[in-house]
Amino acid sequence: MPEADDDGKNFHAGVPAPSQGFFLKGSGSLDWGMSNRLARVFRPDTARTVMLAIDHGYFQGPTTGLERVDLNILPLVPMADALMCTRGILRSTVPPSSRTPVVLRASGGPSILKELSDEQIAVDIEDAARLNVAALAVQVFIGGEHETQSVHNMTRLVDLGLRYGIPVMGVTAVGKELTRDAKYLRLACRICAELGAQFVKTYYVDEGFDTVTASCPVPIVMAGGKKLPELDALTMAYRAVGEGASGVDMGRNIFQSDNPVGMMRAVIAIVHEGKSPEEALEIYRSSKGAPVGQRSGR
């Protein structure tokens, strides 16, 4: 029987419906599905992320620390807010029961033996949807030999991502001939954002990084880069988020550490808990031999 529309209902006519904004910079006009995916990569309570990058093999093969992803990396995956990897590693090694969102490497082509900027889109958007990824990552070589091609790769992927509700992270590449300074990173990050990337991954620089994040209208995630001493890496992460980064995407500085679990915990403490580099270093040191824990605050 249909329910009678009588006077017993309370429609709260005097209470306006909330107008909910989105917690990420520059993301207030995205579709629900794309916003939902971004909320899996970035913690809504901090608007930040700690991503674990293990996609290095897509151009340089079995990188030190990634020789056996099943042994060295899988214990770290539950601790990360997101895992950045290739579809080959995802299907062959990461268990489908994993609850960690995936940022899928979607560009590739040349190896370290060739010109790296000569990349193409390397993943079909429907395969990305089948893999239930939270975002796609594409390398953009501003100033590189194949700059226009790499930018077109990103814009094509952005169009496809908008069709399927999958956000795209533009990754600013820095080759041997490209200057790594705030002026260059402002240019590269702004171009990625202007042409549609929903968030951007770039490197930290000691001078002017705050101008890079301020001039980019979408979230910036700091790339970990080369292996550094632990305190230096933690200090870099601390400064980056303090100067406007919405988190970090670290690889070598975690899986090439002599205590990867401790390093993950230390980076999480900086990004999500506001710990100082010195406090985080103590977490790193005290975590040796400790069991791997699940993510917190999700």
Short mmCIF file of N, CA and C in Angstrom, two decimals, residues 83-160:
data_model
loop_
_atom_site.label_atom_id
_atom_site.label_comp_id
_atom_site.label_asym_id
_atom_site.label_seq_id
_atom_site.Cartn_x
_atom_site.Cartn_y
_atom_site.Cartn_z
N LEU A 83 48.95 4.01 -3.54
CA LEU A 83 50.08 3.32 -4.14
C LEU A 83 50.18 3.73 -5.60
N MET A 84 51.36 4.23 -6.00
CA MET A 84 51.58 4.59 -7.39
C MET A 84 52.37 3.47 -8.05
N CYS A 85 51.74 2.81 -9.03
CA CYS A 85 52.38 1.65 -9.65
C CYS A 85 51.89 1.49 -11.08
N THR A 86 52.44 0.48 -11.76
CA THR A 86 52.03 0.15 -13.12
C THR A 86 50.95 -0.94 -13.08
N ARG A 87 50.26 -1.09 -14.20
CA ARG A 87 49.22 -2.12 -14.22
C ARG A 87 49.81 -3.52 -14.20
N GLY A 88 51.05 -3.67 -14.71
CA GLY A 88 51.69 -4.97 -14.66
C GLY A 88 51.94 -5.44 -13.24
N ILE A 89 52.49 -4.54 -12.42
CA ILE A 89 52.73 -4.87 -11.01
C ILE A 89 51.41 -5.04 -10.27
N LEU A 90 50.43 -4.20 -10.60
CA LEU A 90 49.14 -4.28 -9.91
C LEU A 90 48.50 -5.65 -10.13
N ARG A 91 48.47 -6.10 -11.37
CA ARG A 91 47.81 -7.37 -11.67
C ARG A 91 48.63 -8.57 -11.21
N SER A 92 49.96 -8.47 -11.31
CA SER A 92 50.78 -9.65 -11.03
C SER A 92 51.13 -9.81 -9.57
N THR A 93 51.11 -8.71 -8.80
CA THR A 93 51.72 -8.76 -7.47
C THR A 93 50.84 -8.22 -6.36
N VAL A 94 50.07 -7.17 -6.60
CA VAL A 94 49.26 -6.57 -5.54
C VAL A 94 47.96 -7.36 -5.40
N PRO A 95 47.65 -7.87 -4.22
CA PRO A 95 46.43 -8.68 -4.06
C PRO A 95 45.17 -7.83 -4.24
N PRO A 96 44.15 -8.35 -4.89
CA PRO A 96 42.90 -7.62 -5.07
C PRO A 96 42.21 -7.25 -3.76
N SER A 97 42.58 -7.91 -2.68
CA SER A 97 42.00 -7.60 -1.38
C SER A 97 42.58 -6.32 -0.78
N SER A 98 43.60 -5.74 -1.41
CA SER A 98 44.20 -4.51 -0.90
C SER A 98 43.17 -3.39 -0.85
N ARG A 99 43.18 -2.63 0.24
CA ARG A 99 42.26 -1.50 0.40
C ARG A 99 42.93 -0.17 0.08
N THR A 100 44.18 -0.19 -0.33
CA THR A 100 44.91 1.04 -0.63
C THR A 100 44.60 1.50 -2.04
N PRO A 101 44.15 2.73 -2.22
CA PRO A 101 43.84 3.23 -3.56
C PRO A 101 45.08 3.22 -4.45
N VAL A 102 44.87 3.10 -5.75
CA VAL A 102 45.96 3.02 -6.71
C VAL A 102 45.97 4.25 -7.62
N VAL A 103 47.14 4.86 -7.75
CA VAL A 103 47.38 5.88 -8.76
C VAL A 103 48.20 5.18 -9.84
N LEU A 104 47.61 4.99 -11.00
CA LEU A 104 48.18 4.13 -12.03
C LEU A 104 49.06 4.90 -13.01
N ARG A 105 50.30 4.44 -13.17
CA ARG A 105 51.18 5.00 -14.20
C ARG A 105 50.57 4.73 -15.56
N ALA A 106 50.29 5.81 -16.31
CA ALA A 106 49.56 5.67 -17.57
C ALA A 106 50.36 6.09 -18.79
N SER A 107 51.61 6.52 -18.60
CA SER A 107 52.44 6.89 -19.75
C SER A 107 53.70 6.06 -19.74
N GLY A 108 54.33 5.95 -20.89
CA GLY A 108 55.56 5.18 -20.97
C GLY A 108 56.00 5.01 -22.41
N GLY A 109 57.00 4.19 -22.59
CA GLY A 109 57.53 3.93 -23.93
C GLY A 109 59.03 3.75 -23.91
N PRO A 110 59.79 4.84 -23.80
CA PRO A 110 61.24 4.72 -23.83
C PRO A 110 61.81 4.21 -22.51
N SER A 111 62.92 3.51 -22.59
CA SER A 111 63.65 3.08 -21.41
C SER A 111 64.76 4.08 -21.12
N ILE A 112 65.52 3.81 -20.07
CA ILE A 112 66.65 4.68 -19.74
C ILE A 112 67.73 4.66 -20.82
N LEU A 113 67.59 3.77 -21.80
CA LEU A 113 68.55 3.70 -22.89
C LEU A 113 68.20 4.66 -24.02
N LYS A 114 67.04 5.30 -23.95
CA LYS A 114 66.56 6.18 -25.02
C LYS A 114 66.21 7.56 -24.47
N GLU A 115 65.69 8.41 -25.34
CA GLU A 115 65.22 9.75 -24.95
C GLU A 115 63.92 9.62 -24.16
N LEU A 116 63.97 9.96 -22.87
CA LEU A 116 62.85 9.69 -21.98
C LEU A 116 61.60 10.49 -22.30
N SER A 117 61.76 11.64 -22.92
CA SER A 117 60.57 12.48 -23.16
C SER A 117 59.70 11.95 -24.29
N ASP A 118 60.13 10.92 -24.99
CA ASP A 118 59.37 10.38 -26.12
C ASP A 118 58.33 9.36 -25.64
N GLU A 119 57.48 9.78 -24.71
CA GLU A 119 56.48 8.89 -24.13
C GLU A 119 55.15 8.97 -24.88
N GLN A 120 54.35 7.94 -24.70
CA GLN A 120 52.99 7.89 -25.23
C GLN A 120 52.07 7.46 -24.08
N ILE A 121 50.77 7.62 -24.28
CA ILE A 121 49.82 7.03 -23.34
C ILE A 121 49.94 5.51 -23.45
N ALA A 122 50.10 4.85 -22.32
CA ALA A 122 50.42 3.42 -22.32
C ALA A 122 49.33 2.57 -21.67
N VAL A 123 48.18 3.16 -21.35
CA VAL A 123 47.09 2.43 -20.71
C VAL A 123 45.77 2.87 -21.34
N ASP A 124 44.93 1.91 -21.66
CA ASP A 124 43.60 2.23 -22.16
C ASP A 124 42.72 2.65 -20.99
N ILE A 125 41.90 3.66 -21.18
CA ILE A 125 41.09 4.18 -20.09
C ILE A 125 40.10 3.13 -19.58
N GLU A 126 39.63 2.27 -20.45
CA GLU A 126 38.71 1.23 -19.99
C GLU A 126 39.42 0.20 -19.12
N ASP A 127 40.71 -0.03 -19.39
CA ASP A 127 41.45 -0.94 -18.53
C ASP A 127 41.67 -0.29 -17.16
N ALA A 128 41.92 1.02 -17.15
CA ALA A 128 42.04 1.72 -15.87
C ALA A 128 40.75 1.60 -15.07
N ALA A 129 39.60 1.71 -15.75
CA ALA A 129 38.31 1.56 -15.06
C ALA A 129 38.14 0.13 -14.55
N ARG A 130 38.57 -0.86 -15.35
CA ARG A 130 38.48 -2.25 -14.89
C ARG A 130 39.32 -2.48 -13.65
N LEU A 131 40.45 -1.80 -13.57
CA LEU A 131 41.34 -1.94 -12.42
C LEU A 131 40.88 -1.12 -11.22
N ASN A 132 39.82 -0.33 -11.39
CA ASN A 132 39.23 0.44 -10.29
C ASN A 132 40.24 1.40 -9.68
N VAL A 133 41.06 2.04 -10.52
CA VAL A 133 42.09 2.93 -9.99
C VAL A 133 41.47 4.23 -9.50
N ALA A 134 42.16 4.86 -8.57
CA ALA A 134 41.69 6.14 -8.02
C ALA A 134 42.16 7.33 -8.83
N ALA A 135 43.25 7.17 -9.59
CA ALA A 135 43.77 8.26 -10.40
C ALA A 135 44.75 7.69 -11.42
N LEU A 136 45.07 8.51 -12.41
CA LEU A 136 46.04 8.17 -13.44
C LEU A 136 47.19 9.16 -13.39
N ALA A 137 48.41 8.69 -13.67
CA ALA A 137 49.59 9.55 -13.63
C ALA A 137 50.24 9.57 -15.00
N VAL A 138 50.58 10.76 -15.47
CA VAL A 138 51.19 10.91 -16.79
C VAL A 138 52.36 11.88 -16.69
N GLN A 139 53.49 11.52 -17.30
CA GLN A 139 54.69 12.35 -17.26
C GLN A 139 54.56 13.49 -18.26
N VAL A 140 54.95 14.69 -17.84
CA VAL A 140 54.91 15.86 -18.72
C VAL A 140 56.31 16.49 -18.74
N PHE A 141 56.89 16.56 -19.94
CA PHE A 141 58.27 17.01 -20.10
C PHE A 141 58.29 18.45 -20.63
N ILE A 142 57.99 19.42 -19.77
CA ILE A 142 58.03 20.82 -20.19
C ILE A 142 59.49 21.19 -20.48
N GLY A 143 59.72 21.67 -21.70
CA GLY A 143 61.07 22.02 -22.11
C GLY A 143 61.85 20.86 -22.70
N GLY A 144 61.28 19.66 -22.68
CA GLY A 144 61.95 18.49 -23.22
C GLY A 144 61.85 18.43 -24.73
N GLU A 145 62.57 17.50 -25.32
CA GLU A 145 62.58 17.36 -26.77
C GLU A 145 61.19 17.07 -27.32
N HIS A 146 60.42 16.28 -26.58
CA HIS A 146 59.07 15.91 -27.02
C HIS A 146 58.02 16.56 -26.12
N GLU A 147 58.22 17.82 -25.81
CA GLU A 147 57.32 18.55 -24.91
C GLU A 147 55.87 18.50 -25.37
N THR A 148 55.62 18.89 -26.62
CA THR A 148 54.24 18.97 -27.11
C THR A 148 53.56 17.62 -27.06
N GLN A 149 54.29 16.58 -27.44
CA GLN A 149 53.71 15.23 -27.39
C GLN A 149 53.33 14.83 -25.97
N SER A 150 54.19 15.13 -25.01
CA SER A 150 53.89 14.76 -23.63
C SER A 150 52.73 15.57 -23.08
N VAL A 151 52.64 16.83 -23.45
CA VAL A 151 51.49 17.64 -23.03
C VAL A 151 50.21 17.09 -23.65
N HIS A 152 50.29 16.70 -24.92
CA HIS A 152 49.11 16.12 -25.57
C HIS A 152 48.72 14.81 -24.91
N ASN A 153 49.70 14.02 -24.49
CA ASN A 153 49.38 12.79 -23.75
C ASN A 153 48.52 13.13 -22.54
N MET A 154 48.91 14.19 -21.81
CA MET A 154 48.19 14.56 -20.60
C MET A 154 46.78 15.06 -20.93
N THR A 155 46.66 15.93 -21.93
CA THR A 155 45.34 16.48 -22.24
C THR A 155 44.40 15.40 -22.76
N ARG A 156 44.94 14.47 -23.53
CA ARG A 156 44.12 13.36 -24.01
C ARG A 156 43.65 12.51 -22.83
N LEU A 157 44.55 12.27 -21.89
CA LEU A 157 44.19 11.47 -20.73
C LEU A 157 43.18 12.21 -19.84
N VAL A 158 43.32 13.53 -19.71
CA VAL A 158 42.36 14.32 -18.95
C VAL A 158 40.97 14.20 -19.56
N ASP A 159 40.89 14.28 -20.91
CA ASP A 159 39.59 14.14 -21.57
C ASP A 159 38.97 12.77 -21.28
N LEU A 160 39.78 11.73 -21.37
CA LEU A 160 39.28 10.39 -21.10
C LEU A 160 38.90 10.24 -19.63
#
